[in-house]
């Protein structure tokens, strides 16, 4: 048996003329066998017995078939991009061009996993990112990358900007094809209406032929250009000896166009150019929406990676400072973080006291005070004073990198669902072609071949998955438009379908149920003079609590001579003594009860200390929306990284019985995983970078427009404004959309069950088949348009 998966090409880019194992690609010692070991031989026999060889290499095991052509572009050395892990293995992240489906992922991971040096090999289809770890120095890494190259994929160091450029280019190409198809469909349909109106009337043959030729001049270039996405996909599928839903589409469009041209040349009335271009236009709408959704999912992890790509100010042994890439630092190095600078590494404070904004990490608006011995994380922002840090983790070992890994794992789980459509197509497409072929063969015995071919084309056209393909996109487009008018943006092609199935709603606190803006809590015990003095002193600080105090009393004139003590508070000298505004420790207050709310204390000589408590402003309709969700039978949970006291108070106000506080991103993902294990389908509504992994891991997710950019990207749905009504509205539209989709699919199936036998019996001519196909599409769109009627 010759090599079935020939990993070498002519000329081989890596190993010269060395023979390679058929199954794993390892070099063969003697070249006399097709396998390097008994395990490879047994595994390969099993693949053949199960008929899985097409999924292994994208080709059948055929000794006469050429091997997959490797990428001809040389691969950049990966050693400079590799990092050493704590276990001694080298780790690198690469971008793989040419990934199309989960089978590609399985192939690359399988080939790499069989190499003895490999510690880890994971491919993310959504971001096209290969995470590869191996032992043995840089040389094995180059060989492993070469194996992937030999499979026909191009491998380069991971570059988020490059992936974004390629995705953007593909979107533009698809949008141009959509515009061309729409232009052609509108004009050809107008000409066809003129032809149909003249049937049986006064339109002469010459006029009809002229209209047909004008239609051909418009349709032929449009089909050749706009049909390229389907033609290329069908060609690749057939080249790999498999079927997908693009095969019958490409076949029908090609035959419809060719037959129309043939009939036009013969001056016959049966020309149906409008069917081909209309079919292309509607299917391109669905294809463009799918590409947009997948492109946005890819950019979630890429934006997080961009947050990690920062430099830091390094302090050397002599005390000199220099700027250096964060990736070049190692544990034990010392870095200086200026006020207002984002921290690039995980570390421990050695010198200095300050406040850090950790909202990108835990989503909370209240800064944290840090001093010697405090731990800080990459992504936090130093607010008040310079800090000297000792590095504890950099690059892929930082907390921010862990968030990236969580998001990619969640995204990969969603991406594998894409293969379900092809599984259906492997049954649908062959059946359609077999029915058309059977119709042609049967009618050859009963009529001339032209009539037999026309009947076969009628079967292909009338069974084209136009209504079936529009069943979901039509509903999605109309539902998206309705939600967009309400300030709600759908970003995932499957969001509506998943929203209709949810039975649990999980809320984050800060920025989701609340507006993420601190406000002074109303307290009749606050003396007006104390409030004026505190506001005057607070004018000297940019601390969020100070700013909230200023908003509560903006008329107070700033107090001269005020000085800020980072992490503690403010002070000013007065005739009667020193005035202080800050924490209870700074103001010398230790006996008052701590209610778990953010607070500031004002202490001045001769008067009792005054406490100012702050609350995060609740969204105006949060209570009503939570109550409505519970009335609909949804289980409502509250997960927050905030303190237990603040979370408990909010849960009590909203009537939420299940809540957890002090949760890190991993803990939120664990809660969602537990809900999934119970069979629950959870909607996660969250804001902030720490919610990004939970948003990506949830069954479906929403995020307010005030969220950090990465969270908005990770979420399936974004809503604007201060109202939570968007959550209830989106769920209502999702339920209606699910009903419309079921109705559309049921209609499409019933249509095919009735129309296909009629076409096979020769009772449907190609023009009538085109009209029936167009009618089925209009019926599906008309049913979807019922979504525009909003119920009170």
mmCIF file of C-alpha atoms in Angstrom, residues 67 102 152 207 240 270 371 384 442 481 491 596 599-600 630 670 706 711 716 791:
data_model
loop_
_atom_site.group_PDB
_atom_site.id
_atom_site.type_symbol
_atom_site.label_atom_id
_atom_site.label_comp_id
_atom_site.label_asym_id
_atom_site.label_seq_id
_atom_site.Cartn_x
_atom_site.Cartn_y
_atom_site.Cartn_z
ATOM 1 C CA UNK A 67 -0.403 14.654 -2.150
ATOM 2 C CA UNK A 102 -13.442 21.474 12.199
ATOM 3 C CA UNK A 152 -1.121 22.512 2.792
ATOM 4 C CA UNK A 207 -39.136 41.590 -28.849
ATOM 5 C CA UNK A 240 -12.033 16.521 -1.528
ATOM 6 C CA UNK A 270 -38.013 29.128 -21.630
ATOM 7 C CA UNK A 371 1.307 49.510 48.889
ATOM 8 C CA UNK A 384 -2.134 58.304 41.872
ATOM 9 C CA UNK A 442 -36.378 8.162 -16.761
ATOM 10 C CA UNK A 481 -33.661 45.469 12.078
ATOM 11 C CA UNK A 491 -23.493 40.225 16.517
ATOM 12 C CA UNK A 596 -19.846 47.047 53.045
ATOM 13 C CA UNK A 599 -17.386 55.414 52.098
ATOM 14 C CA UNK A 600 -15.438 58.576 52.885
ATOM 15 C CA UNK A 630 -39.026 35.723 37.085
ATOM 16 C CA UNK A 670 -17.086 27.667 36.750
ATOM 17 C CA UNK A 706 -20.978 51.150 28.045
ATOM 18 C CA UNK A 711 -16.572 42.564 26.413
ATOM 19 C CA UNK A 716 -23.475 37.998 21.196
ATOM 20 C CA UNK A 791 -46.941 43.572 20.361
#
